[in-house]
Amino acid sequence: MTMSKTRSEGTLPVVSLPLPVDVTAPAVARQAVRATLASLGLDGPDVDDVLLATSELVTNAFEHGEKPDRLDVEYADGRLTLRVYDSGSNRPKLKEPSPMAARSRGLQLVHALSDDWGHELCEGGKYVWAVFSLRRADASA
């Protein structure tokens, strides 16, 4: 897997990672996001929230989308945005899981951990995004 980086006006690099179409996708995505956050000087407990949300978004793309495609990471003005693309057109729904259910809590976790989240239709499918407030360690308080 290779990551590509591009630069947008006023942002740090956008990392775009092609996702494997198998059960390794969440782990591959977590590893890439962890490396990206470290390279940006972002660490601390909030990083764990981002990594958990990454796992949930990619798992949902794998299980509920038609085919996971890629993960984009962008950081600008203290805000980190994750975007997970898949080829499905079904829109994600925030459901209240049964207390006895072993699954179906992914979007609930993303909702609880992120500042905001949503989805957009795009050419070839959709992407689900989540935004987190994260400050670099070298940023003044």
PDB file of N, CA and C in Angstrom, residues 69-124:
ATOM      1  N   ASP A  69     -12.955   1.952  -0.861  1.00  0.00           N
ATOM      2  CA  ASP A  69     -12.092   2.481  -1.908  1.00  0.00           C
ATOM      3  C   ASP A  69     -10.840   3.125  -1.329  1.00  0.00           C
ATOM      4  N   ARG A  70     -11.026   4.200  -0.572  1.00  0.00           N
ATOM      5  CA  ARG A  70      -9.854   4.900  -0.044  1.00  0.00           C
ATOM      6  C   ARG A  70     -10.210   5.680   1.215  1.00  0.00           C
ATOM      7  N   LEU A  71      -9.155   6.097   1.900  1.00  0.00           N
ATOM      8  CA  LEU A  71      -9.245   6.922   3.096  1.00  0.00           C
ATOM      9  C   LEU A  71      -8.457   8.192   2.828  1.00  0.00           C
ATOM     10  N   ASP A  72      -9.057   9.340   3.082  1.00  0.00           N
ATOM     11  CA  ASP A  72      -8.352  10.622   2.999  1.00  0.00           C
ATOM     12  C   ASP A  72      -8.265  11.212   4.397  1.00  0.00           C
ATOM     13  N   VAL A  73      -7.119  11.833   4.704  1.00  0.00           N
ATOM     14  CA  VAL A  73      -6.907  12.521   5.972  1.00  0.00           C
ATOM     15  C   VAL A  73      -6.439  13.928   5.652  1.00  0.00           C
ATOM     16  N   GLU A  74      -7.078  14.917   6.257  1.00  0.00           N
ATOM     17  CA  GLU A  74      -6.703  16.317   6.043  1.00  0.00           C
ATOM     18  C   GLU A  74      -6.641  17.015   7.395  1.00  0.00           C
ATOM     19  N   TYR A  75      -5.654  17.890   7.563  1.00  0.00           N
ATOM     20  CA  TYR A  75      -5.523  18.636   8.806  1.00  0.00           C
ATOM     21  C   TYR A  75      -5.355  20.119   8.471  1.00  0.00           C
ATOM     22  N   ALA A  76      -6.216  20.948   9.045  1.00  0.00           N
ATOM     23  CA  ALA A  76      -6.147  22.393   8.833  1.00  0.00           C
ATOM     24  C   ALA A  76      -6.759  23.102  10.030  1.00  0.00           C
ATOM     25  N   ASP A  77      -6.097  24.142  10.491  1.00  0.00           N
ATOM     26  CA  ASP A  77      -6.638  25.001  11.548  1.00  0.00           C
ATOM     27  C   ASP A  77      -7.111  24.229  12.777  1.00  0.00           C
ATOM     28  N   GLY A  78      -6.332  23.228  13.187  1.00  0.00           N
ATOM     29  CA  GLY A  78      -6.659  22.472  14.383  1.00  0.00           C
ATOM     30  C   GLY A  78      -7.770  21.460  14.205  1.00  0.00           C
ATOM     31  N   ARG A  79      -8.174  21.219  12.969  1.00  0.00           N
ATOM     32  CA  ARG A  79      -9.257  20.266  12.705  1.00  0.00           C
ATOM     33  C   ARG A  79      -8.769  19.184  11.759  1.00  0.00           C
ATOM     34  N   LEU A  80      -8.967  17.953  12.183  1.00  0.00           N
ATOM     35  CA  LEU A  80      -8.604  16.793  11.376  1.00  0.00           C
ATOM     36  C   LEU A  80      -9.883  16.219  10.766  1.00  0.00           C
ATOM     37  N   THR A  81      -9.855  15.977   9.466  1.00  0.00           N
ATOM     38  CA  THR A  81     -11.008  15.398   8.781  1.00  0.00           C
ATOM     39  C   THR A  81     -10.618  14.061   8.182  1.00  0.00           C
ATOM     40  N   LEU A  82     -11.388  13.047   8.504  1.00  0.00           N
ATOM     41  CA  LEU A  82     -11.262  11.723   7.890  1.00  0.00           C
ATOM     42  C   LEU A  82     -12.382  11.583   6.872  1.00  0.00           C
ATOM     43  N   ARG A  83     -12.067  11.010   5.722  1.00  0.00           N
ATOM     44  CA  ARG A  83     -13.084  10.679   4.726  1.00  0.00           C
ATOM     45  C   ARG A  83     -12.837   9.252   4.261  1.00  0.00           C
ATOM     46  N   VAL A  84     -13.852   8.404   4.363  1.00  0.00           N
ATOM     47  CA  VAL A  84     -13.741   7.016   3.914  1.00  0.00           C
ATOM     48  C   VAL A  84     -14.713   6.840   2.750  1.00  0.00           C
ATOM     49  N   TYR A  85     -14.158   6.499   1.596  1.00  0.00           N
ATOM     50  CA  TYR A  85     -14.927   6.347   0.363  1.00  0.00           C
ATOM     51  C   TYR A  85     -15.259   4.880   0.133  1.00  0.00           C
ATOM     52  N   ASP A  86     -16.466   4.635  -0.387  1.00  0.00           N
ATOM     53  CA  ASP A  86     -16.821   3.296  -0.843  1.00  0.00           C
ATOM     54  C   ASP A  86     -17.733   3.425  -2.052  1.00  0.00           C
ATOM     55  N   SER A  87     -17.956   2.322  -2.730  1.00  0.00           N
ATOM     56  CA  SER A  87     -18.727   2.366  -3.970  1.00  0.00           C
ATOM     57  C   SER A  87     -20.224   2.165  -3.750  1.00  0.00           C
ATOM     58  N   GLY A  88     -20.666   2.090  -2.512  1.00  0.00           N
ATOM     59  CA  GLY A  88     -22.085   1.917  -2.237  1.00  0.00           C
ATOM     60  C   GLY A  88     -22.838   3.229  -2.277  1.00  0.00           C
ATOM     61  N   SER A  89     -24.120   3.150  -2.555  1.00  0.00           N
ATOM     62  CA  SER A  89     -24.948   4.356  -2.553  1.00  0.00           C
ATOM     63  C   SER A  89     -25.878   4.399  -1.335  1.00  0.00           C
ATOM     64  N   ASN A  90     -25.901   3.323  -0.546  1.00  0.00           N
ATOM     65  CA  ASN A  90     -26.726   3.321   0.664  1.00  0.00           C
ATOM     66  C   ASN A  90     -26.165   4.318   1.657  1.00  0.00           C
ATOM     67  N   ARG A  91     -27.038   5.173   2.153  1.00  0.00           N
ATOM     68  CA  ARG A  91     -26.604   6.190   3.103  1.00  0.00           C
ATOM     69  C   ARG A  91     -26.522   5.596   4.511  1.00  0.00           C
ATOM     70  N   PRO A  92     -25.486   5.954   5.245  1.00  0.00           N
ATOM     71  CA  PRO A  92     -25.374   5.424   6.613  1.00  0.00           C
ATOM     72  C   PRO A  92     -26.475   5.992   7.505  1.00  0.00           C
ATOM     73  N   LYS A  93     -26.912   5.194   8.459  1.00  0.00           N
ATOM     74  CA  LYS A  93     -27.973   5.607   9.381  1.00  0.00           C
ATOM     75  C   LYS A  93     -27.488   5.405  10.808  1.00  0.00           C
ATOM     76  N   LEU A  94     -27.670   6.426  11.602  1.00  0.00           N
ATOM     77  CA  LEU A  94     -27.343   6.342  13.020  1.00  0.00           C
ATOM     78  C   LEU A  94     -28.497   5.618  13.711  1.00  0.00           C
ATOM     79  N   LYS A  95     -28.216   4.391  14.172  1.00  0.00           N
ATOM     80  CA  LYS A  95     -29.254   3.567  14.801  1.00  0.00           C
ATOM     81  C   LYS A  95     -28.967   3.425  16.286  1.00  0.00           C
ATOM     82  N   GLU A  96     -30.025   3.243  17.019  1.00  0.00           N
ATOM     83  CA  GLU A  96     -29.892   2.929  18.441  1.00  0.00           C
ATOM     84  C   GLU A  96     -29.818   1.418  18.557  1.00  0.00           C
ATOM     85  N   PRO A  97     -28.650   0.862  18.903  1.00  0.00           N
ATOM     86  CA  PRO A  97     -28.543  -0.601  18.967  1.00  0.00           C
ATOM     87  C   PRO A  97     -29.269  -1.160  20.185  1.00  0.00           C
ATOM     88  N   SER A  98     -29.688  -2.369  20.047  1.00  0.00           N
ATOM     89  CA  SER A  98     -30.280  -3.077  21.171  1.00  0.00           C
ATOM     90  C   SER A  98     -29.192  -3.285  22.221  1.00  0.00           C
ATOM     91  N   PRO A  99     -29.524  -3.147  23.499  1.00  0.00           N
ATOM     92  CA  PRO A  99     -28.508  -3.367  24.542  1.00  0.00           C
ATOM     93  C   PRO A  99     -27.876  -4.755  24.478  1.00  0.00           C
ATOM     94  N   MET A 100     -28.593  -5.714  23.935  1.00  0.00           N
ATOM     95  CA  MET A 100     -28.077  -7.078  23.854  1.00  0.00           C
ATOM     96  C   MET A 100     -27.320  -7.354  22.549  1.00  0.00           C
ATOM     97  N   ALA A 101     -27.361  -6.420  21.607  1.00  0.00           N
ATOM     98  CA  ALA A 101     -26.690  -6.628  20.321  1.00  0.00           C
ATOM     99  C   ALA A 101     -25.183  -6.569  20.499  1.00  0.00           C
ATOM    100  N   ALA A 102     -24.501  -7.464  19.833  1.00  0.00           N
ATOM    101  CA  ALA A 102     -23.038  -7.497  19.900  1.00  0.00           C
ATOM    102  C   ALA A 102     -22.416  -6.521  18.903  1.00  0.00           C
ATOM    103  N   ARG A 103     -23.214  -5.990  17.990  1.00  0.00           N
ATOM    104  CA  ARG A 103     -22.699  -5.130  16.925  1.00  0.00           C
ATOM    105  C   ARG A 103     -23.608  -3.919  16.743  1.00  0.00           C
ATOM    106  N   SER A 104     -23.344  -3.155  15.691  1.00  0.00           N
ATOM    107  CA  SER A 104     -24.165  -2.005  15.294  1.00  0.00           C
ATOM    108  C   SER A 104     -23.978  -0.779  16.174  1.00  0.00           C
ATOM    109  N   ARG A 105     -22.754  -0.582  16.643  1.00  0.00           N
ATOM    110  CA  ARG A 105     -22.467   0.609  17.435  1.00  0.00           C
ATOM    111  C   ARG A 105     -21.454   1.536  16.758  1.00  0.00           C
ATOM    112  N   GLY A 106     -21.019   1.176  15.548  1.00  0.00           N
ATOM    113  CA  GLY A 106     -19.957   1.929  14.878  1.00  0.00           C
ATOM    114  C   GLY A 106     -20.252   3.398  14.702  1.00  0.00           C
ATOM    115  N   LEU A 107     -21.394   3.732  14.108  1.00  0.00           N
ATOM    116  CA  LEU A 107     -21.711   5.148  13.899  1.00  0.00           C
ATOM    117  C   LEU A 107     -22.043   5.845  15.212  1.00  0.00           C
ATOM    118  N   GLN A 108     -22.566   5.104  16.187  1.00  0.00           N
ATOM    119  CA  GLN A 108     -22.780   5.703  17.507  1.00  0.00           C
ATOM    120  C   GLN A 108     -21.437   6.148  18.102  1.00  0.00           C
ATOM    121  N   LEU A 109     -20.416   5.315  17.937  1.00  0.00           N
ATOM    122  CA  LEU A 109     -19.077   5.684  18.426  1.00  0.00           C
ATOM    123  C   LEU A 109     -18.527   6.892  17.675  1.00  0.00           C
ATOM    124  N   VAL A 110     -18.634   6.876  16.359  1.00  0.00           N
ATOM    125  CA  VAL A 110     -18.155   8.008  15.562  1.00  0.00           C
ATOM    126  C   VAL A 110     -18.879   9.281  15.976  1.00  0.00           C
ATOM    127  N   HIS A 111     -20.178   9.193  16.170  1.00  0.00           N
ATOM    128  CA  HIS A 111     -20.996  10.332  16.600  1.00  0.00           C
ATOM    129  C   HIS A 111     -20.508  10.865  17.960  1.00  0.00           C
ATOM    130  N   ALA A 112     -20.224   9.960  18.880  1.00  0.00           N
ATOM    131  CA  ALA A 112     -19.805  10.354  20.227  1.00  0.00           C
ATOM    132  C   ALA A 112     -18.378  10.908  20.262  1.00  0.00           C
ATOM    133  N   LEU A 113     -17.488  10.381  19.425  1.00  0.00           N
ATOM    134  CA  LEU A 113     -16.076  10.751  19.484  1.00  0.00           C
ATOM    135  C   LEU A 113     -15.715  11.980  18.658  1.00  0.00           C
ATOM    136  N   SER A 114     -16.456  12.231  17.589  1.00  0.00           N
ATOM    137  CA  SER A 114     -16.101  13.310  16.672  1.00  0.00           C
ATOM    138  C   SER A 114     -16.854  14.595  17.010  1.00  0.00           C
ATOM    139  N   ASP A 115     -16.343  15.717  16.486  1.00  0.00           N
ATOM    140  CA  ASP A 115     -17.049  16.993  16.612  1.00  0.00           C
ATOM    141  C   ASP A 115     -18.271  17.011  15.699  1.00  0.00           C
ATOM    142  N   ASP A 116     -18.144  16.359  14.558  1.00  0.00           N
ATOM    143  CA  ASP A 116     -19.215  16.302  13.576  1.00  0.00           C
ATOM    144  C   ASP A 116     -18.933  15.146  12.633  1.00  0.00           C
ATOM    145  N   TRP A 117     -19.956  14.644  11.987  1.00  0.00           N
ATOM    146  CA  TRP A 117     -19.774  13.585  11.003  1.00  0.00           C
ATOM    147  C   TRP A 117     -20.952  13.633  10.033  1.00  0.00           C
ATOM    148  N   GLY A 118     -20.786  12.983   8.904  1.00  0.00           N
ATOM    149  CA  GLY A 118     -21.862  12.940   7.928  1.00  0.00           C
ATOM    150  C   GLY A 118     -21.433  12.122   6.730  1.00  0.00           C
ATOM    151  N   HIS A 119     -22.170  12.275   5.653  1.00  0.00           N
ATOM    152  CA  HIS A 119     -21.840  11.547   4.427  1.00  0.00           C
ATOM    153  C   HIS A 119     -22.211  12.403   3.222  1.00  0.00           C
ATOM    154  N   GLU A 120     -21.584  12.122   2.112  1.00  0.00           N
ATOM    155  CA  GLU A 120     -21.847  12.820   0.851  1.00  0.00           C
ATOM    156  C   GLU A 120     -21.821  11.795  -0.263  1.00  0.00           C
ATOM    157  N   LEU A 121     -22.743  11.927  -1.185  1.00  0.00           N
ATOM    158  CA  LEU A 121     -22.672  11.121  -2.397  1.00  0.00           C
ATOM    159  C   LEU A 121     -21.610  11.736  -3.298  1.00  0.00           C
ATOM    160  N   CYS A 122     -20.911  10.905  -4.031  1.00  0.00           N
ATOM    161  CA  CYS A 122     -19.882  11.384  -4.946  1.00  0.00           C
ATOM    162  C   CYS A 122     -19.829  10.444  -6.146  1.00  0.00           C
ATOM    163  N   GLU A 123     -19.057  10.822  -7.124  1.00  0.00           N
ATOM    164  CA  GLU A 123     -18.921   9.967  -8.292  1.00  0.00           C
ATOM    165  C   GLU A 123     -18.393   8.606  -7.853  1.00  0.00           C
ATOM    166  N   GLY A 124     -19.079   7.562  -8.239  1.00  0.00           N
ATOM    167  CA  GLY A 124     -18.647   6.210  -7.902  1.00  0.00           C
ATOM    168  C   GLY A 124     -19.150   5.699  -6.571  1.00  0.00           C
TER     169      GLY A 124
END
